Tab-separated table of C-alpha atoms in Angstrom:
chain	number	residue	atom	x	y	z
U	1	MET	CA	-16.415	34.197	-52.866
U	2	THR	CA	-15.686	33.032	-56.334
U	3	THR	CA	-16.119	34.802	-59.621
U	4	ALA	CA	-18.206	33.139	-62.319
U	5	PHE	CA	-16.275	31.703	-65.241
U	6	MET	CA	-17.419	33.021	-68.638
U	7	LEU	CA	-17.121	31.125	-71.866
U	8	SER	CA	-15.075	34.047	-73.165
U	9	ASP	CA	-12.473	33.260	-70.494
U	10	LEU	CA	-11.808	29.861	-72.038
U	11	PRO	CA	-9.042	30.905	-74.500
U	12	GLU	CA	-7.050	32.611	-71.743
U	13	PHE	CA	-7.577	29.590	-69.492
U	14	PHE	CA	-6.403	27.170	-72.198
U	15	LEU	CA	-3.399	29.312	-73.118
U	16	HIS	CA	-2.326	29.459	-69.502
U	17	PHE	CA	-2.146	25.668	-69.262
U	18	LEU	CA	-0.382	25.411	-72.636
U	19	THR	CA	2.394	27.657	-71.288
U	20	LEU	CA	2.623	25.857	-67.973
U	21	SER	CA	3.065	22.568	-69.790
U	22	LEU	CA	6.539	23.522	-70.982
U	23	LEU	CA	7.497	24.718	-67.497
U	24	SER	CA	6.416	21.545	-65.751
U	25	ILE	CA	9.861	20.005	-65.320
U	26	GLY	CA	9.684	17.343	-62.641
U	27	GLY	CA	5.957	16.854	-63.103
U	28	ALA	CA	2.828	18.950	-63.346
U	29	MET	CA	2.790	19.394	-59.576
U	30	SER	CA	5.731	21.774	-59.847
U	31	THR	CA	3.466	24.278	-61.626
U	32	ALA	CA	0.727	24.056	-58.976
U	33	PRO	CA	1.770	27.371	-57.349
U	34	GLU	CA	1.419	29.082	-60.734
U	35	MET	CA	-2.057	27.574	-61.253
U	36	HIS	CA	-3.025	28.673	-57.763
U	37	ARG	CA	-1.977	32.201	-58.623
U	38	LEU	CA	-4.214	32.363	-61.701
U	39	LEU	CA	-7.240	30.361	-60.543
U	40	VAL	CA	-7.504	31.447	-56.914
U	41	HIS	CA	-5.561	34.651	-56.441
U	42	ASP	CA	-5.819	36.591	-59.713
U	43	ARG	CA	-9.178	35.516	-61.134
U	44	GLY	CA	-10.976	34.135	-58.098
U	45	TRP	CA	-12.544	31.258	-60.037
U	46	LEU	CA	-11.793	28.850	-57.171
U	47	THR	CA	-11.370	29.065	-53.396
U	48	ASP	CA	-8.300	27.863	-51.555
U	49	ALA	CA	-10.238	24.850	-50.301
U	50	ASP	CA	-11.323	23.889	-53.850
U	51	PHE	CA	-7.711	23.998	-54.916
U	52	THR	CA	-6.432	21.816	-52.080
U	53	THR	CA	-9.240	19.303	-52.580
U	54	ALA	CA	-8.325	18.904	-56.246
U	55	ILE	CA	-4.726	18.067	-55.368
U	56	ALA	CA	-5.633	15.719	-52.511
U	57	LEU	CA	-8.107	13.858	-54.713
U	58	ALA	CA	-5.668	13.355	-57.553
U	59	GLN	CA	-3.016	12.109	-55.157
U	60	ALA	CA	-5.403	9.725	-53.474
U	61	ALA	CA	-6.947	8.313	-56.652
U	62	PRO	CA	-5.202	5.842	-58.950
U	63	GLY	CA	-3.353	7.254	-61.904
U	64	PRO	CA	-0.716	9.928	-62.332
U	65	ASN	CA	-0.831	13.061	-60.167
U	66	VAL	CA	-1.245	15.248	-63.237
U	67	LEU	CA	-4.949	14.400	-62.940
U	68	PHE	CA	-5.304	17.254	-60.454
U	69	VAL	CA	-5.223	19.534	-63.500
U	70	PRO	CA	-8.463	18.282	-65.099
U	71	VAL	CA	-10.061	18.287	-61.641
U	72	LEU	CA	-9.190	21.979	-61.309
U	73	GLY	CA	-10.602	22.560	-64.786
U	74	PHE	CA	-13.736	20.660	-63.829
U	75	GLN	CA	-14.215	22.770	-60.725
U	76	VAL	CA	-13.803	25.965	-62.726
U	77	ALA	CA	-15.914	25.175	-65.785
U	78	GLY	CA	-17.282	21.631	-65.754
U	79	LEU	CA	-16.330	19.093	-68.399
U	80	LEU	CA	-15.310	21.751	-70.891
U	81	GLY	CA	-12.899	23.203	-68.352
U	82	ALA	CA	-11.521	19.766	-67.554
U	83	ALA	CA	-10.871	19.106	-71.237
U	84	ALA	CA	-9.248	22.508	-71.846
U	85	ALA	CA	-6.972	22.218	-68.820
U	86	PHE	CA	-5.954	18.636	-69.534
U	87	VAL	CA	-5.224	19.053	-73.241
U	88	GLY	CA	-3.414	22.291	-72.457
U	89	ILE	CA	-1.121	20.795	-69.832
U	90	LEU	CA	-0.293	17.692	-71.899
U	91	LEU	CA	-0.030	18.717	-75.534
U	92	PRO	CA	3.194	20.779	-75.630
U	93	SER	CA	5.183	18.558	-73.258
U	94	THR	CA	4.023	15.443	-75.083
U	95	LEU	CA	5.165	16.688	-78.476
U	96	LEU	CA	8.509	17.768	-77.041
U	97	SER	CA	9.133	14.448	-75.263
U	98	LEU	CA	8.299	12.461	-78.346
U	99	SER	CA	10.765	14.342	-80.529
U	100	VAL	CA	13.559	14.331	-77.939
U	101	SER	CA	13.079	10.605	-77.337
U	102	ARG	CA	13.288	9.809	-81.060
U	103	TRP	CA	16.339	12.004	-81.478
U	104	GLY	CA	18.043	10.329	-78.510
U	105	SER	CA	17.433	6.759	-79.598
U	106	ARG	CA	18.898	7.465	-83.041
U	107	ARG	CA	22.094	8.556	-81.281
U	108	ARG	CA	22.106	5.929	-78.563
U	109	ASP	CA	25.781	5.016	-78.973
U	110	THR	CA	27.342	8.470	-79.022
U	111	PRO	CA	29.371	9.388	-75.894
U	112	ALA	CA	27.034	12.273	-75.052
U	113	VAL	CA	23.923	10.103	-74.930
U	114	ARG	CA	25.746	7.265	-73.124
U	115	ALA	CA	27.033	9.726	-70.525
U	116	PHE	CA	23.507	11.063	-70.086
U	117	THR	CA	22.158	7.589	-69.450
U	118	ALA	CA	24.956	6.612	-67.079
U	119	GLY	CA	25.101	9.916	-65.224
U	120	LEU	CA	21.394	10.198	-64.560
U	121	ALA	CA	20.877	6.613	-63.436
U	122	PRO	CA	22.061	7.178	-59.822
U	123	VAL	CA	20.119	10.458	-59.597
U	124	THR	CA	16.978	8.664	-60.760
U	125	VAL	CA	17.464	5.846	-58.253
U	126	GLY	CA	17.930	8.479	-55.541
U	127	LEU	CA	14.661	10.086	-56.619
U	128	MET	CA	12.825	6.754	-56.439
U	129	PHE	CA	13.925	6.325	-52.835
U	130	SER	CA	12.970	9.932	-52.119
U	131	SER	CA	9.433	9.416	-53.433
U	132	GLY	CA	9.125	6.244	-51.391
U	133	TRP	CA	10.305	8.095	-48.335
U	134	VAL	CA	7.951	11.037	-48.854
U	135	LEU	CA	5.016	8.670	-49.343
U	136	ALA	CA	5.956	6.675	-46.248
U	137	LEU	CA	6.461	9.711	-44.020
U	138	PRO	CA	2.787	10.261	-43.061
U	139	PHE	CA	2.746	6.737	-41.594
U	140	VAL	CA	5.965	7.194	-39.653
U	141	ARG	CA	4.763	10.533	-38.237
U	142	GLU	CA	1.271	9.431	-37.195
U	143	PRO	CA	1.408	7.245	-34.036
U	144	ALA	CA	-2.105	5.898	-34.656
U	145	HIS	CA	-1.150	4.414	-38.022
U	146	ARG	CA	2.550	3.810	-37.488
U	147	VAL	CA	2.682	0.067	-36.834
U	148	GLY	CA	0.086	-0.997	-39.406
U	149	GLY	CA	1.444	1.372	-42.019
U	150	ILE	CA	5.047	0.261	-41.620
U	151	VAL	CA	4.069	-3.415	-41.660
U	152	LEU	CA	2.121	-2.856	-44.874
U	153	ILE	CA	4.996	-0.934	-46.471
U	154	ALA	CA	7.534	-3.596	-45.498
U	155	ALA	CA	5.270	-6.413	-46.687
U	156	THR	CA	4.911	-4.658	-50.050
U	157	VAL	CA	8.668	-4.293	-50.440
U	158	VAL	CA	9.212	-7.973	-49.660
U	159	ALA	CA	6.415	-9.113	-51.974
U	160	MET	CA	7.795	-7.007	-54.830
U	161	LEU	CA	11.347	-8.264	-54.398
U	162	ARG	CA	10.606	-11.917	-53.689
U	163	THR	CA	7.511	-12.733	-55.765
U	164	ARG	CA	6.167	-11.963	-59.215
U	165	LEU	CA	2.822	-10.777	-57.905
U	166	ALA	CA	1.216	-7.952	-59.895
U	167	PRO	CA	1.084	-4.672	-57.919
U	168	ILE	CA	-2.685	-4.387	-58.328
U	169	TRP	CA	-3.187	-7.279	-55.895
U	170	LEU	CA	-1.015	-5.595	-53.309
U	171	ILE	CA	-2.950	-2.362	-53.743
U	172	ALA	CA	-6.227	-4.235	-53.318
U	173	LEU	CA	-4.828	-5.877	-50.203
U	174	GLY	CA	-3.805	-2.479	-48.870
U	175	ALA	CA	-7.310	-1.128	-49.490
U	176	VAL	CA	-8.891	-4.044	-47.609
U	177	ALA	CA	-6.419	-3.799	-44.726
U	178	GLY	CA	-7.007	-0.051	-44.530
U	179	ALA	CA	-10.797	-0.372	-44.674
U	180	LEU	CA	-10.642	-2.875	-41.805
U	181	GLY	CA	-8.724	-0.296	-39.815
U	182	TRP	CA	-5.394	-2.102	-39.744
U	183	ALA	CA	-3.316	0.572	-41.427
A	1	MET	CA	-2.562	-1.929	-72.800
A	2	LEU	CA	-0.488	-0.729	-69.869
A	3	ALA	CA	-1.574	-1.477	-66.349
A	4	LEU	CA	-3.137	1.737	-65.174
A	5	GLN	CA	-4.055	0.983	-61.590
A	6	GLY	CA	-0.927	2.500	-60.127
A	7	PHE	CA	-1.815	4.262	-56.970
A	8	GLY	CA	0.496	7.223	-56.684
A	9	GLY	CA	2.882	4.616	-58.053
A	10	VAL	CA	2.069	4.094	-61.705
A	11	LEU	CA	5.773	3.904	-62.243
A	12	ALA	CA	6.121	0.776	-60.120
A	13	VAL	CA	3.306	-0.873	-62.053
A	14	ALA	CA	4.907	-0.002	-65.379
A	15	GLN	CA	8.286	-1.305	-64.237
A	16	ARG	CA	6.748	-4.554	-62.987
A	17	GLU	CA	4.824	-5.222	-66.188
A	18	LEU	CA	7.373	-4.143	-68.783
A	19	VAL	CA	10.620	-5.249	-67.154
A	20	ASP	CA	9.882	-8.036	-64.670
A	21	ARG	CA	6.936	-9.755	-66.311
A	22	ARG	CA	7.117	-9.138	-70.041
A	23	GLY	CA	10.832	-8.570	-70.430
A	24	TRP	CA	10.390	-5.903	-73.129
A	25	LEU	CA	13.039	-3.741	-71.528
A	26	THR	CA	16.088	-4.315	-69.364
A	27	ARG	CA	16.345	-2.467	-66.053
A	28	GLU	CA	19.058	-0.274	-67.563
A	29	GLU	CA	16.827	0.701	-70.471
A	30	PHE	CA	13.961	1.421	-68.118
A	31	ILE	CA	16.133	3.703	-65.966
A	32	ALA	CA	17.466	5.499	-69.034
A	33	ALA	CA	13.980	6.159	-70.386
A	34	TYR	CA	12.755	7.289	-67.003
A	35	SER	CA	15.710	9.640	-66.473
A	36	LEU	CA	14.854	11.354	-69.728
A	37	ALA	CA	11.144	11.440	-68.918
A	38	GLN	CA	11.979	13.149	-65.657
A	39	LEU	CA	14.182	15.796	-67.178
A	40	LEU	CA	11.692	16.873	-69.825
A	41	PRO	CA	8.699	19.017	-68.966
A	42	GLY	CA	5.432	17.204	-68.458
A	43	PRO	CA	4.312	14.466	-66.093
A	44	ASN	CA	7.044	11.801	-65.800
A	45	VAL	CA	4.810	8.821	-66.129
A	46	VAL	CA	3.028	10.248	-69.142
A	47	ASN	CA	6.330	11.036	-70.820
A	48	LEU	CA	7.625	7.567	-70.026
A	49	SER	CA	4.628	5.726	-71.432
A	50	LEU	CA	4.743	7.965	-74.467
A	51	MET	CA	8.379	7.129	-75.175
A	52	LEU	CA	8.015	3.412	-74.604
A	53	GLY	CA	4.821	3.215	-76.633
A	54	ASP	CA	6.552	5.066	-79.451
A	55	ARG	CA	9.640	2.875	-79.290
A	56	PHE	CA	7.712	-0.373	-79.641
A	57	PHE	CA	4.770	0.610	-81.826
A	58	GLY	CA	5.455	4.043	-83.326
A	59	TRP	CA	3.198	7.054	-82.798
A	60	ARG	CA	0.096	4.901	-82.560
A	61	GLY	CA	1.693	3.030	-79.690
A	62	ALA	CA	2.553	6.334	-78.058
A	63	LEU	CA	-1.047	7.469	-78.350
A	64	ALA	CA	-2.398	4.164	-77.055
A	65	ALA	CA	0.038	4.250	-74.147
A	66	ILE	CA	-1.015	7.675	-72.885
A	67	GLY	CA	-4.651	6.908	-73.576
A	68	GLY	CA	-4.411	3.728	-71.536
A	69	MET	CA	-2.492	5.505	-68.834
A	70	LEU	CA	-4.851	8.435	-68.457
A	71	LEU	CA	-8.405	7.704	-69.575
A	72	ALA	CA	-9.735	5.372	-66.904
A	73	PRO	CA	-8.099	7.271	-64.020
A	74	LEU	CA	-9.383	10.529	-65.519
A	75	VAL	CA	-12.983	9.325	-65.515
A	76	LEU	CA	-12.570	7.973	-62.000
A	77	VAL	CA	-11.032	11.116	-60.579
A	78	LEU	CA	-13.737	13.312	-62.112
A	79	VAL	CA	-16.453	11.099	-60.641
A	80	LEU	CA	-14.676	11.306	-57.293
A	81	ALA	CA	-14.421	15.073	-57.585
A	82	ALA	CA	-18.156	15.278	-58.257
A	83	SER	CA	-19.028	13.110	-55.238
A	84	TYR	CA	-16.163	13.941	-52.913
A	85	ASN	CA	-18.058	15.696	-50.170
A	86	ARG	CA	-20.321	12.751	-49.521
A	87	LEU	CA	-17.574	10.093	-49.679
A	88	SER	CA	-15.106	11.690	-47.328
A	89	ASP	CA	-17.482	11.200	-44.391
A	90	TYR	CA	-17.054	7.413	-44.378
A	91	PRO	CA	-14.141	6.191	-42.218
A	92	VAL	CA	-13.964	3.013	-44.301
A	93	VAL	CA	-13.151	5.056	-47.416
A	94	ALA	CA	-10.493	7.039	-45.580
A	95	GLY	CA	-9.019	3.810	-44.201
A	96	ALA	CA	-8.913	2.143	-47.601
A	97	LEU	CA	-7.184	5.180	-49.086
A	98	ARG	CA	-4.637	5.090	-46.289
A	99	GLY	CA	-3.941	1.388	-46.811
A	100	MET	CA	-3.419	1.942	-50.527
A	101	GLY	CA	-1.105	4.848	-49.711
A	102	ALA	CA	1.094	2.565	-47.608
A	103	VAL	CA	1.289	0.034	-50.434
A	104	ALA	CA	2.200	2.846	-52.852
A	105	ALA	CA	5.108	3.804	-50.591
A	106	GLY	CA	6.250	0.170	-50.493
A	107	LEU	CA	6.042	-0.175	-54.284
A	108	MET	CA	8.219	2.872	-54.789
A	109	LEU	CA	10.854	1.725	-52.274
A	110	ALA	CA	10.946	-1.770	-53.764
A	111	MET	CA	11.569	-0.302	-57.196
A	112	GLY	CA	14.453	1.730	-55.804
A	113	PHE	CA	16.001	-1.447	-54.366
A	114	LYS	CA	15.635	-3.257	-57.665
A	115	MET	CA	17.219	-0.474	-59.625
A	116	LEU	CA	20.218	-0.385	-57.278
A	117	GLY	CA	21.526	-3.463	-59.078
A	118	THR	CA	21.815	-1.603	-62.375
A	119	LEU	CA	24.332	0.819	-60.874
A	120	ARG	CA	26.956	-1.911	-60.473
A	121	ARG	CA	27.745	-1.776	-64.181
A	122	ASN	CA	27.730	2.020	-64.314
A	123	PRO	CA	30.876	3.554	-65.880
A	124	MET	CA	31.133	6.014	-62.977
A	125	GLY	CA	31.795	3.222	-60.494
A	126	VAL	CA	29.911	2.219	-57.367
A	127	VAL	CA	31.337	4.884	-55.042
A	128	LEU	CA	30.447	7.873	-57.196
A	129	CYS	CA	27.016	6.405	-57.920
A	130	THR	CA	26.300	5.917	-54.229
A	131	LEU	CA	27.393	9.467	-53.446
A	132	LEU	CA	25.215	10.914	-56.214
A	133	GLY	CA	22.226	8.819	-55.225
A	134	LEU	CA	22.518	9.676	-51.537
A	135	THR	CA	22.956	13.407	-52.225
A	136	THR	CA	19.823	13.306	-54.374
A	137	LEU	CA	17.928	11.528	-51.621
A	138	VAL	CA	18.972	14.032	-48.965
A	139	ALA	CA	18.265	17.037	-51.197
A	140	VAL	CA	14.767	15.887	-52.148
A	141	ALA	CA	13.514	13.946	-49.138
A	142	VAL	CA	15.170	15.831	-46.277
A	143	LEU	CA	15.973	19.341	-47.490
A	144	ARG	CA	12.920	19.444	-49.815
A	145	VAL	CA	14.730	21.221	-52.634
A	146	PRO	CA	12.277	21.701	-55.554
A	147	LEU	CA	12.468	18.715	-57.878
A	148	ALA	CA	13.142	20.786	-60.977
A	149	TRP	CA	16.327	22.227	-59.467
A	150	VAL	CA	17.556	18.832	-58.343
A	151	VAL	CA	16.918	17.216	-61.687
A	152	ILE	CA	18.509	20.006	-63.696
A	153	GLY	CA	21.390	20.763	-61.301
A	154	PHE	CA	22.426	17.221	-60.439
A	155	GLY	CA	21.535	16.043	-63.929
A	156	VAL	CA	23.956	18.394	-65.656
A	157	PHE	CA	26.652	17.680	-63.072
A	158	ALA	CA	26.209	13.895	-63.335
A	159	TRP	CA	26.174	14.068	-67.096
A	160	GLY	CA	29.516	15.907	-67.136
A	161	LEU	CA	30.952	13.464	-64.621
A	162	ALA	CA	29.850	10.408	-66.598
A	163	ARG	CA	31.173	11.931	-69.796
A	164	TRP	CA	34.555	12.348	-68.142
A	165	CYS	CA	34.560	8.791	-66.749
A	166	ILE	CA	33.634	7.277	-70.099
A	167	ALA	CA	36.349	9.263	-71.852
A	168	ARG	CA	38.921	8.111	-69.281
A	169	GLN	CA	37.912	4.471	-69.668
A	170	GLU	CA	38.181	4.619	-73.426
A	171	ARG	CA	41.685	6.056	-73.248
A	172	GLN	CA	42.957	3.130	-71.146
A	173	PRO	CA	40.934	0.022	-72.044
């Protein structure tokens, strides 16, 4: 049971994503609950299943996860919706990042900026391992895919550390191995 | 311009191209830029490509970097969204997606291992760095604390700590 989206809803829709952009610390995914509230719960433009599909698709497809936002927009209002959602979620954060980055590199040698760089480095490395772990977890949990998945993960780590192979070849290899039912 | 075929792991692709293969950035510079990209609102990878594009080629580089990063995947994901219901029935498609997911996990872990080396020269010292990194890992991967809280909370704490360590080092060279 969804409600039809009217063209007159577009400004509200766009404004919503503009606001969420500045709240999306840690990635657009952190604002997904807020989007769910507007799109599914409050306005009924999408069903729960539509919402989950959009996120699963964006995570499965190449490219950054933020792409679930234009998919949601597409499901609500076609290409126009996709454009409104995507520009909305990116524009404010992009302008902010650009100005902060320029400001920071002008002051690269001040103690405050050096401390920022040094202090956050271990946190960032910790986060990289966390993402790797979270991505690997489905393979560890699922007995049917455990052996193949772990072999593929380990082979990727070794290839990245020991060779200069471009990641795209490894991804292609993973796709072939998976399609053959090895992973 | 930037490799855009990252599969849940655009970051690993960017690191490979810019640091390992082209040598435009050192690992330290890459980590610094990524830390900032993570702390600011907006998708990390988009912020990162924006900053690096801007640093090397000005605002046009920034624009080209996000364009390159987002356009092709955007088209692809919309096509997928339009045809999803038919595709998901094929086990081969599901298998291929799973295989690529495993590689994505490996890419991310490998990048973590590579970046470990940069911590050796950190002014906070190896012990503090290890503690901070491990706490982050446990908080995010095991306890599932929302990322925003981890980044802001640990970020501010680590920043203060590093500030203190740098000040101490400069007093007694």
